[in-house]
Amino acid sequence: MSIEAKISLRGVEKRFVSGRGEEQTALSRLDLDIRAGEFVCLVGPSGCGKTTLINLMAGFEKPTEGEVIIDGKVATAPDPDHIMIFQDYGLYPWRTVLGNVLFGLQARKVPAAEAREKALAALDLVGLSHAVNKHPHELSGGMRQRVSIARALAVEPSVLFMDEPFAALDAFTRLHLQDELLRIWREKKPTIVFVTHDLDEAIALGERVVLMAPRPGRIQRILEVQLAHPRDRTEHDFAVFRKQLFEEFHLVHREAAEAAEYSI
Amino acid sequence: MRRIFEQVLLPVMTLAAFVLLWQVVAGHYPPEQFPAPSDVLKAIKELSDNGVLWTNIGISLARFGAAYLLAVVTAIPLGLFLGRFTRCHLAIDPLIQVLRPISPIAWFPLAVLWFGIGNAPAVFIIFLAAFYPILLTTISSVRSVPPVYLKVSSNFGAGARMTFLRVIVPAAFPGIMVGLHIAVGTGWIHLVAGEMLGAQSGLGFMIIDARNFLRTDEIMAGMLLVGLLGLAIYRGMKTVEGVIGRRWGVTR
Ligand SMILES: Nc1ncnc2c1ncn2[C@@H]1O[C@H](COP(=O)(O)OP(=O)(O)OP(=O)(O)O)[C@@H](O)[C@H]1O
Ligand SMILES: [Mg+2]
């Protein structure tokens, strides 16, 4: 294990037993090191185990074999220092925006006045100072996801896990939130693991893009996106990386489709 | 305009037509057999003037309130517990499934044996009628709390107590409200049965007492009042629900 790795996957394998008792390998013998403060994107065809992998890292699931090591310790349970952001936000509808952001601080028993201060600061960071007393059902999808990001930021986690956080949003909101997330990342420098099925999003955000392949879930390739942030999506170099990733992706897709044909 | 038509005019017209039809049909029968609306109104006036009506309504409402409250304070905690602890639920579910189909009225002989005549058997029957809907909806609403709520809670390191009180209970609340609602209906329906069987007062007793004197107009008066009071309670409940729902951020 490299000393400076923040997150380190050592021979991680995950098998599920289906209802009929058949064993299925969702992830097979996976190794990956992620540096502190790095922004890593996971992409790959549906069913290749992206969600499974991020759930393992976040401690929601345990690997069948191998281990996930974060900060030198084996991760076996969810940890308030590693916050997961879900596609469907996971906000509590009975709490206001402020109440939702306060949740993590209350769980940590932060004194009320201090918690309020931190929550308001986090909401300010995501540009929601004007909506603190609204309920989630009064907000747009993009605003809801910002609340969930603010809720995470309020507890100052060193790692953010994001599983297709912007997938349910329209293209405009998505681009906007991508830029916001980059701004916050540059300001706070958490380690971010970001799952997406949008290749452009992966190139726009990730310092590294991990391309996964299915059956069994594994890492196909790791692409280093050597472009400085903020990135210009219309720039020539952006297009070069984009082309590279698309070609790899099509290869993975074709192989997966052929494998599926053989198995029929 | 259209709203007024649909929500006020239309129901009022139906009601008026119904009363008219009743009056016409009743005209063909002797009033002891089938009293007309006018007879029933007269009976209500009479009962109200000599105070019998108000005493009985008061007694019925008190019994209903006591039984309903008793059901709420027992069924909700039990339901929260059983919904949270799957093992306990699995263990106790067969028992619930066997007891639940037994009509509360079937408990009557035992209730009288155990509690004697008076308030207790009626309260017991209403309690049973309200208990199961609250219990079952509470269990199912706790069990159907979205997993993501619990994931978030455990991710932020919330303890068991905080997860239960600040996540599970509020998340289950709208579902429990539905159960409370259903229980008002079933409880109120069984009020009359409970009071007919053993009590010496209340609206149910008033109806039975009227039968003993062949006062069909008073029987119908009692029935009508049970219906109207039921409606009023149900409406009150809706209002409370709306207020709470708005606070909970779940209003549509
Ligand atoms: N709890 C589970 N039980 C059984 N099989 C599972 C479970 N979770 C995931 N799998 C299987 O593991 C494989 C990987 O699933 P996963 O959800 O991680 O894929 P994904 O890459 O996130 O897909 P998508 O892009 O559609 O979200 C799939 O074949 C899926 O059927
Ligand atoms: Mg997924």
Coordinates of C-alpha atoms and ligand atoms in Angstrom, one line a residue:
Chain A
M1 CA 0.0 0.0 0.0
S2 CA 1.3 3.4 -0.9
I3 CA 1.8 5.6 2.1
E4 CA -0.1 8.6 0.8
A5 CA -3.2 6.8 -0.4
K6 CA -6.4 8.1 1.3
I7 CA -8.5 5.3 0.0
S8 CA -7.0 2.0 -0.9
L9 CA -8.8 -1.0 -2.3
R10 CA -6.9 -4.3 -1.8
G11 CA -8.2 -7.2 -3.9
V12 CA -11.8 -6.2 -3.3
E13 CA -14.3 -8.8 -4.4
K14 CA -18.1 -8.7 -3.9
R15 CA -20.4 -11.6 -4.6
F16 CA -24.2 -11.6 -4.3
V17 CA -26.3 -14.7 -3.8
S18 CA -29.5 -14.3 -5.9
G19 CA -32.9 -15.5 -4.7
R20 CA -32.4 -18.8 -6.6
G21 CA -29.2 -19.4 -4.7
E22 CA -26.9 -18.6 -7.6
E23 CA -23.8 -16.7 -6.8
Q24 CA -23.0 -13.7 -8.9
T25 CA -19.8 -11.8 -8.9
A26 CA -20.5 -8.1 -8.9
L27 CA -16.9 -7.0 -8.4
S28 CA -13.9 -9.1 -9.0
R29 CA -10.5 -8.6 -7.3
L30 CA -10.2 -4.9 -7.6
D31 CA -7.2 -2.8 -6.7
L32 CA -7.2 1.0 -6.6
D33 CA -5.5 3.8 -4.7
I34 CA -7.0 7.2 -4.4
R35 CA -4.9 10.2 -3.1
A36 CA -6.1 12.6 -0.4
G37 CA -7.9 15.5 -2.1
E38 CA -8.2 13.7 -5.4
F39 CA -11.3 13.9 -7.6
V40 CA -12.0 10.4 -9.1
C41 CA -14.9 9.6 -11.4
L42 CA -16.2 6.1 -11.9
V43 CA -17.8 5.3 -15.2
G44 CA -19.0 2.2 -16.9
P45 CA -22.0 0.4 -18.5
S46 CA -25.0 -0.2 -16.3
G47 CA -24.6 -3.2 -14.0
C48 CA -20.8 -3.1 -13.9
G49 CA -20.8 -2.6 -10.2
K50 CA -20.3 1.2 -9.7
T51 CA -22.9 1.5 -7.0
T52 CA -21.7 -1.7 -5.4
L53 CA -18.1 -0.3 -5.3
I54 CA -19.1 3.1 -3.9
N55 CA -21.3 1.4 -1.3
L56 CA -18.3 -0.7 -0.2
M57 CA -16.1 2.3 0.1
A58 CA -18.8 4.2 2.1
G59 CA -19.2 1.2 4.4
F60 CA -22.8 0.4 3.5
E61 CA -21.7 -3.0 2.4
K62 CA -18.8 -5.3 3.3
P63 CA -16.6 -6.9 0.7
T64 CA -16.8 -10.7 0.3
E65 CA -13.0 -10.7 0.0
G66 CA -10.2 -8.2 0.3
E67 CA -10.5 -4.9 2.1
V68 CA -11.2 -1.2 1.8
I69 CA -8.7 0.9 3.7
I70 CA -9.4 4.6 4.4
D71 CA -6.8 6.6 6.3
G72 CA -5.0 3.4 7.1
K73 CA -8.0 1.8 8.8
V74 CA -10.2 -1.0 7.4
A75 CA -13.6 0.6 6.5
T76 CA -16.4 -1.7 7.7
A77 CA -19.2 0.7 8.6
P78 CA -20.5 4.1 7.5
D79 CA -18.4 7.0 9.0
P80 CA -19.5 10.6 9.5
D81 CA -16.1 11.6 8.0
H82 CA -17.1 9.9 4.7
I83 CA -20.4 11.2 3.5
M84 CA -22.5 9.7 0.7
I85 CA -24.6 11.8 -1.5
F86 CA -27.4 10.0 -3.2
Q87 CA -29.1 10.5 -6.5
D88 CA -32.5 10.9 -4.8
Y89 CA -31.0 13.3 -2.2
G90 CA -32.2 11.4 0.9
L91 CA -33.6 14.6 2.4
Y92 CA -36.0 14.5 5.3
P93 CA -39.3 16.0 4.1
W94 CA -40.5 16.9 7.6
R95 CA -37.4 19.1 8.2
T96 CA -36.8 22.4 6.7
V97 CA -33.7 23.0 4.6
L98 CA -31.9 24.3 7.6
G99 CA -33.2 21.4 9.7
N100 CA -31.9 18.9 7.2
V101 CA -28.4 20.5 7.2
L102 CA -28.5 20.5 11.0
F103 CA -29.1 16.8 11.1
G104 CA -25.5 15.7 10.8
L105 CA -24.4 18.3 13.4
Q106 CA -27.1 17.2 15.8
A107 CA -26.0 13.6 15.4
R108 CA -22.5 14.8 16.4
K109 CA -24.0 16.6 19.4
V110 CA -22.5 19.9 18.3
P111 CA -24.0 22.7 20.5
A112 CA -27.0 24.4 19.0
A113 CA -25.6 27.8 18.3
E114 CA -22.4 26.5 16.8
A115 CA -24.4 24.0 14.7
R116 CA -26.6 26.7 13.4
E117 CA -23.7 28.8 12.4
K118 CA -22.0 25.9 10.6
A119 CA -25.3 24.9 8.8
L120 CA -25.8 28.4 7.6
A121 CA -22.3 28.7 6.4
A122 CA -22.7 25.4 4.5
L123 CA -26.0 26.6 2.9
D124 CA -24.2 29.9 2.0
L125 CA -21.5 27.9 0.2
V126 CA -24.1 26.1 -2.0
G127 CA -26.0 29.4 -2.6
L128 CA -29.1 28.5 -0.6
S129 CA -29.1 31.2 2.0
H130 CA -32.4 32.5 0.8
A131 CA -34.2 29.1 1.2
V132 CA -33.2 28.0 4.7
N133 CA -36.8 27.9 6.0
K134 CA -38.3 26.1 3.0
H135 CA -39.3 22.4 3.0
P136 CA -37.7 20.1 0.5
H137 CA -41.0 19.7 -1.5
E138 CA -40.9 23.4 -2.2
L139 CA -37.5 23.1 -4.0
S140 CA -36.4 22.1 -7.4
G141 CA -34.3 19.0 -7.9
G142 CA -31.1 21.0 -8.3
M143 CA -31.8 22.9 -5.1
R144 CA -32.6 19.7 -3.2
Q145 CA -29.3 18.2 -4.3
R146 CA -27.5 21.4 -3.1
V147 CA -29.2 20.9 0.3
S148 CA -27.9 17.4 0.5
I149 CA -24.4 18.7 -0.5
A150 CA -24.6 21.4 2.2
R151 CA -25.7 18.8 4.7
A152 CA -22.6 16.8 3.9
L153 CA -20.3 19.9 3.9
A154 CA -21.6 21.0 7.3
V155 CA -19.9 18.1 9.0
E156 CA -16.6 18.8 7.2
P157 CA -16.0 15.3 5.9
S158 CA -12.7 14.4 4.3
V159 CA -14.3 12.2 1.7
L160 CA -17.5 12.7 -0.4
F161 CA -19.0 9.7 -2.2
M162 CA -21.4 10.7 -4.9
D163 CA -23.5 8.1 -6.8
E164 CA -24.9 9.7 -9.9
P165 CA -25.8 12.8 -7.9
F166 CA -26.8 14.9 -10.9
A167 CA -28.4 12.2 -13.1
A168 CA -31.9 13.2 -12.4
L169 CA -31.4 16.9 -13.2
D170 CA -31.8 18.7 -16.5
A171 CA -28.8 19.5 -18.6
F172 CA -28.5 23.2 -17.5
T173 CA -28.8 22.5 -13.8
R174 CA -26.3 19.7 -14.2
L175 CA -23.7 21.9 -15.8
H176 CA -24.2 24.5 -13.2
L177 CA -23.9 22.1 -10.3
Q178 CA -20.8 20.6 -11.8
D179 CA -19.2 24.0 -11.7
E180 CA -20.4 24.6 -8.2
L181 CA -19.0 21.2 -7.0
L182 CA -15.6 22.0 -8.6
R183 CA -15.6 25.4 -6.8
I184 CA -16.4 23.8 -3.5
W185 CA -13.8 21.0 -4.1
R186 CA -11.1 23.5 -4.8
E187 CA -12.0 25.5 -1.8
K188 CA -12.3 22.6 0.7
K189 CA -10.3 19.9 -1.0
P190 CA -12.1 16.8 0.1
T191 CA -11.4 13.5 -1.6
I192 CA -14.3 13.0 -4.0
V193 CA -15.4 9.7 -5.6
F194 CA -18.0 10.4 -8.2
V195 CA -20.1 7.8 -10.0
T196 CA -21.6 8.9 -13.3
H197 CA -22.9 7.5 -16.6
D198 CA -22.3 10.8 -18.3
L199 CA -18.8 10.6 -20.0
D200 CA -18.7 14.4 -20.5
E201 CA -19.4 14.9 -16.8
A202 CA -16.5 12.5 -15.9
I203 CA -14.1 14.4 -18.2
A204 CA -15.2 17.7 -16.9
L205 CA -14.8 16.8 -13.2
G206 CA -12.3 14.0 -12.7
E207 CA -8.6 14.2 -12.3
R208 CA -8.8 10.5 -13.0
V209 CA -11.6 8.6 -14.7
V210 CA -11.9 5.0 -13.8
L211 CA -13.6 3.0 -16.6
M212 CA -15.2 -0.2 -15.4
A213 CA -16.3 -3.2 -17.3
P214 CA -19.1 -5.7 -16.4
R215 CA -19.4 -9.4 -15.9
P216 CA -17.6 -9.5 -13.6
G217 CA -17.3 -5.9 -12.5
R218 CA -13.6 -4.8 -12.9
I219 CA -11.5 -1.9 -13.8
Q220 CA -10.9 -1.7 -17.5
R221 CA -8.8 1.4 -17.7
I222 CA -7.8 4.5 -15.8
L223 CA -7.6 7.7 -17.7
E224 CA -5.6 10.6 -16.3
V225 CA -7.3 13.8 -17.4
Q226 CA -4.4 16.2 -17.4
L227 CA -6.3 19.4 -17.7
A228 CA -6.3 22.2 -15.2
H229 CA -9.6 23.1 -13.5
P230 CA -11.8 24.9 -14.3
R231 CA -12.0 23.2 -17.6
D232 CA -13.3 24.6 -20.8
R233 CA -15.6 22.0 -22.3
T234 CA -15.2 23.5 -25.8
E235 CA -11.4 23.3 -25.7
H236 CA -9.4 21.0 -28.1
D237 CA -7.7 19.0 -25.3
F238 CA -11.0 18.4 -23.7
A239 CA -12.2 16.9 -27.0
V240 CA -9.2 14.6 -27.2
F241 CA -9.8 13.1 -23.7
R242 CA -13.4 12.9 -24.5
K243 CA -12.7 10.9 -27.7
Q244 CA -10.3 8.6 -25.9
L245 CA -12.9 7.8 -23.2
F246 CA -15.7 7.3 -25.7
E247 CA -13.6 4.9 -27.7
E248 CA -12.7 2.9 -24.7
F249 CA -16.3 2.9 -23.5
H250 CA -17.6 1.6 -26.8
L251 CA -15.0 -1.2 -26.7
V252 CA -16.2 -2.2 -23.2
H253 CA -19.8 -1.9 -24.3
R254 CA -19.2 -4.1 -27.4
E255 CA -17.3 -6.7 -25.4
A256 CA -20.1 -6.8 -22.8
A257 CA -22.7 -7.2 -25.5
E258 CA -20.8 -10.0 -27.2
A259 CA -20.3 -11.8 -23.9
A260 CA -24.0 -11.5 -23.3
E261 CA -24.7 -13.0 -26.7
Y262 CA -22.5 -16.0 -26.0
S263 CA -24.1 -16.6 -22.7
I264 CA -27.5 -16.9 -24.3
Chain B
M1 CA -68.2 29.3 -9.6
R2 CA -67.6 25.7 -10.7
R3 CA -66.1 24.9 -7.4
I4 CA -69.1 26.2 -5.5
F5 CA -71.3 24.1 -7.8
E6 CA -69.3 20.9 -7.3
Q7 CA -68.6 21.3 -3.6
V8 CA -71.8 22.9 -2.3
L9 CA -74.7 22.9 -4.7
L10 CA -74.3 19.4 -6.0
P11 CA -74.2 17.7 -2.6
V12 CA -77.0 19.9 -1.3
M13 CA -79.2 19.1 -4.2
T14 CA -78.6 15.3 -3.7
L15 CA -79.5 15.7 -0.1
A16 CA -82.6 17.6 -0.8
A17 CA -83.7 15.0 -3.4
F18 CA -83.1 12.3 -0.9
V19 CA -85.1 13.9 1.9
L20 CA -87.9 14.6 -0.6
L21 CA -88.0 11.0 -1.8
W22 CA -88.0 9.9 1.8
Q23 CA -90.9 12.2 2.6
V24 CA -92.9 10.9 -0.4
V25 CA -92.2 7.2 0.3
A26 CA -93.0 7.6 4.0
G27 CA -96.3 9.1 3.1
H28 CA -97.5 5.6 1.9
Y29 CA -96.8 3.9 5.3
P30 CA -98.0 4.4 8.8
P31 CA -95.6 6.7 10.8
E32 CA -95.0 3.9 13.4
Q33 CA -93.5 1.8 10.6
F34 CA -91.7 4.3 8.5
P35 CA -91.5 7.8 9.9
A36 CA -91.1 10.8 7.5
P37 CA -88.2 13.3 7.9
S38 CA -90.6 15.7 9.5
D39 CA -91.5 13.1 12.2
V40 CA -87.8 12.5 12.8
L41 CA -87.1 16.2 13.1
K42 CA -90.0 16.5 15.6
A43 CA -88.5 13.6 17.6
I44 CA -85.1 15.2 17.7
K45 CA -86.6 18.5 18.9
E46 CA -88.5 16.6 21.6
L47 CA -85.5 14.7 22.8
S48 CA -83.4 17.8 22.7
D49 CA -86.0 19.8 24.7
N50 CA -86.1 17.3 27.6
G51 CA -82.4 17.1 27.6
V52 CA -82.2 13.3 27.0
L53 CA -80.4 13.9 23.7
W54 CA -77.6 16.1 25.1
T55 CA -76.8 13.8 28.0
N56 CA -76.6 10.8 25.7
I57 CA -74.5 12.6 23.1
G58 CA -72.1 13.7 25.9
I59 CA -71.9 10.2 27.3
S60 CA -71.3 8.6 23.8
L61 CA -68.6 11.2 23.0
A62 CA -66.9 10.6 26.3
R63 CA -66.9 6.9 25.8
F64 CA -65.6 7.2 22.3
G65 CA -62.9 9.6 23.2
A66 CA -61.7 7.5 26.1
A67 CA -61.6 4.3 24.0
Y68 CA -60.0 6.0 21.1
L69 CA -57.3 7.6 23.2
L70 CA -56.7 4.3 24.9
A71 CA -56.3 2.6 21.5
V72 CA -53.9 5.4 20.3
V73 CA -51.6 5.3 23.3
T74 CA -51.3 1.5 23.2
A75 CA -51.4 0.7 19.5
I76 CA -48.8 3.4 18.4
P77 CA -46.0 2.4 20.8
L78 CA -46.6 -1.3 20.2
G79 CA -46.7 -0.7 16.4
L80 CA -43.5 1.4 16.5
F81 CA -41.8 -1.4 18.5
L82 CA -43.1 -4.2 16.3
G83 CA -42.3 -2.3 13.1
R84 CA -38.7 -1.7 14.3
F85 CA -38.0 -5.2 15.5
T86 CA -38.7 -7.6 12.7
R87 CA -38.1 -10.7 14.9
C88 CA -40.7 -9.7 17.4
H89 CA -43.1 -8.8 14.6
L90 CA -42.6 -12.3 13.0
A91 CA -43.3 -13.9 16.4
I92 CA -46.4 -12.0 17.2
D93 CA -47.9 -11.5 13.7
P94 CA -49.8 -14.9 13.6
L95 CA -51.5 -14.0 16.9
I96 CA -52.6 -10.6 15.5
Q97 CA -53.8 -12.3 12.3
V98 CA -56.0 -14.7 14.3
L99 CA -57.4 -12.1 16.7
R100 CA -58.0 -9.4 14.2
P101 CA -60.8 -11.0 12.2
I102 CA -62.8 -11.5 15.4
S103 CA -65.5 -8.8 15.4
P104 CA -65.2 -6.6 18.4
I105 CA -68.9 -7.4 19.0
A106 CA -68.0 -11.1 19.5
W107 CA -66.0 -10.0 22.6
F108 CA -69.2 -8.6 24.1
P109 CA -70.2 -11.6 26.3
L110 CA -66.7 -11.8 27.7
A111 CA -66.5 -8.1 28.2
V112 CA -69.6 -8.0 30.3
L113 CA -68.4 -11.0 32.3
W114 CA -65.1 -9.3 33.0
F115 CA -66.1 -5.7 33.3
G116 CA -69.8 -5.9 34.2
I117 CA -72.5 -3.7 32.8
G118 CA -71.9 0.0 32.3
N119 CA -69.2 2.0 30.5
A120 CA -66.5 -0.6 30.4
P121 CA -67.8 -3.1 27.9
A122 CA -68.7 -0.3 25.4
V123 CA -65.4 1.3 25.8
F124 CA -63.7 -2.1 25.4
I125 CA -65.5 -2.8 22.1
I126 CA -64.7 0.7 20.7
F127 CA -61.1 0.2 21.8
L128 CA -60.8 -3.1 20.0
A129 CA -62.3 -1.6 16.9
A130 CA -59.9 1.3 16.8
F131 CA -56.8 -0.7 18.0
Y132 CA -56.1 -2.9 15.0
P133 CA -56.2 -0.3 12.3
I134 CA -53.8 1.9 14.2
L135 CA -51.5 -1.0 15.1
L136 CA -51.3 -2.4 11.6
T137 CA -50.8 0.9 9.8
T138 CA -48.1 1.9 12.4
I139 CA -46.2 -1.4 11.8
S140 CA -46.4 -1.1 8.1
S141 CA -45.4 2.6 8.0
V142 CA -42.4 1.9 10.2
R143 CA -41.4 -1.0 7.9
S144 CA -41.7 1.1 4.8
V145 CA -39.5 4.0 5.9
P146 CA -37.3 4.5 2.8
P147 CA -34.0 2.8 3.3
V148 CA -32.2 6.0 2.1
Y149 CA -33.4 7.8 5.3
L150 CA -31.8 5.2 7.4
K151 CA -28.6 5.2 5.3
V152 CA -28.3 8.9 5.8
S153 CA -28.9 8.6 9.5
S154 CA -26.2 5.9 10.0
N155 CA -23.8 7.8 7.7
F156 CA -24.0 10.8 9.9
G157 CA -23.4 8.7 12.9
A158 CA -26.8 9.2 14.5
G159 CA -27.4 6.8 17.4
A160 CA -30.2 4.3 17.7
R161 CA -32.3 6.8 19.8
M162 CA -31.9 9.7 17.5
T163 CA -32.6 7.4 14.4
F164 CA -35.7 6.2 16.1
L165 CA -37.1 9.5 17.4
R166 CA -35.9 11.9 14.7
V167 CA -36.1 9.7 11.6
I168 CA -38.3 6.7 11.9
V169 CA -41.1 8.2 13.9
P170 CA -41.5 11.3 11.7
A171 CA -41.1 9.3 8.5
A172 CA -43.8 6.9 9.7
F173 CA -46.1 9.7 10.8
P174 CA -48.1 10.3 7.7
G175 CA -48.8 6.6 7.5
I176 CA -49.8 6.4 11.1
M177 CA -52.2 9.3 10.5
V178 CA -54.0 7.2 7.9
G179 CA -54.5 4.5 10.6
L180 CA -55.8 7.1 13.0
H181 CA -58.2 8.1 10.4
I182 CA -59.5 4.6 9.7
A183 CA -59.8 4.0 13.4
V184 CA -62.1 6.9 13.9
G185 CA -64.5 5.3 11.4
T186 CA -64.3 1.8 12.8
G187 CA -64.4 3.0 16.4
W188 CA -67.5 5.2 15.8
I189 CA -69.3 2.4 14.0
H190 CA -68.8 0.1 17.0
L191 CA -69.9 2.7 19.4
V192 CA -73.6 2.1 18.7
A193 CA -73.1 -1.7 18.9
G194 CA -71.2 -1.4 22.2
E195 CA -73.9 0.8 23.7
M196 CA -76.8 -1.3 22.4
L197 CA -75.5 -4.4 24.1
G198 CA -74.7 -3.4 27.6
A199 CA -75.0 0.2 28.4
Q200 CA -77.8 2.1 30.0
S201 CA -77.0 5.4 28.3
G202 CA -75.6 6.9 25.2
L203 CA -76.8 7.1 21.6
G204 CA -76.8 3.3 21.1
F205 CA -78.9 2.8 24.2
M206 CA -81.2 5.6 23.1
I207 CA -81.9 3.7 19.9
I208 CA -82.5 0.4 21.7
D209 CA -84.7 2.2 24.3
A210 CA -86.7 3.7 21.5
R211 CA -87.2 0.3 20.0
N212 CA -88.6 -1.0 23.3
F213 CA -91.3 1.7 23.1
L214 CA -91.7 1.2 19.3
R215 CA -90.7 4.8 18.7
T216 CA -89.5 4.5 15.2
D217 CA -89.1 8.2 14.9
E218 CA -86.7 8.2 17.8
I219 CA -84.8 5.3 16.4
M220 CA -84.3 7.2 13.2
A221 CA -83.4 10.3 15.1
G222 CA -80.7 8.4 16.9
M223 CA -79.4 6.9 13.7
L224 CA -79.3 10.3 12.0
L225 CA -77.4 11.8 14.9
V226 CA -74.9 9.0 14.9
G227 CA -74.3 9.7 11.2
L228 CA -74.0 13.5 11.7
L229 CA -71.7 13.3 14.7
G230 CA -69.5 10.7 12.8
L231 CA -69.2 13.1 9.9
A232 CA -68.3 16.0 12.3
I233 CA -65.6 14.0 14.0
Y234 CA -64.2 12.9 10.6
R235 CA -64.2 16.5 9.4
G236 CA -62.4 17.7 12.5
M237 CA -59.8 15.0 12.0
K238 CA -59.3 16.1 8.5
T239 CA -58.6 19.6 9.6
V240 CA -56.1 18.5 12.2
E241 CA -54.5 16.3 9.6
G242 CA -54.2 19.2 7.2
V243 CA -52.6 21.5 9.8
I244 CA -50.1 18.8 10.9
G245 CA -49.4 17.8 7.2
R246 CA -48.5 21.4 6.4
R247 CA -46.1 21.5 9.3
W248 CA -44.6 18.1 8.2
G249 CA -44.1 19.4 4.7
V250 CA -46.2 16.7 3.1
T251 CA -49.2 18.7 1.9
R252 CA -50.1 18.2 -1.7
Ligands
LIG1 N1 -28.2 -6.3 -3.2 C1 -27.9 -7.0 -4.3 N2 -28.2 -8.3 -4.4 C2 -27.9 -9.0 -5.5 N3 -27.3 -8.5 -6.6 C3 -27.0 -7.2 -6.6 C4 -27.2 -6.4 -5.5 N4 -26.7 -5.2 -5.7 C5 -26.2 -5.2 -7.0 N5 -26.3 -6.5 -7.5 C6 -25.8 -6.9 -8.8 O1 -24.5 -6.5 -8.9 C7 -24.2 -6.0 -10.2 C8 -23.7 -4.6 -10.1 O2 -24.8 -3.7 -9.7 P1 -24.6 -2.1 -9.4 O3 -25.8 -1.6 -9.0 O4 -23.4 -1.9 -8.6 O5 -24.3 -1.6 -10.9 P2 -24.1 -0.1 -11.4 O6 -22.8 -0.1 -12.2 O7 -24.3 0.8 -10.3 O8 -25.3 0.0 -12.5 P3 -26.1 1.3 -12.9 O9 -25.3 2.1 -13.8 O10 -27.3 0.8 -13.6 O11 -26.5 2.0 -11.6 C9 -25.5 -6.1 -11.0 O12 -25.5 -7.2 -11.8 C10 -26.6 -6.2 -9.9 O13 -27.6 -7.1 -10.4
MG2 MG -25.7 2.4 -9.8

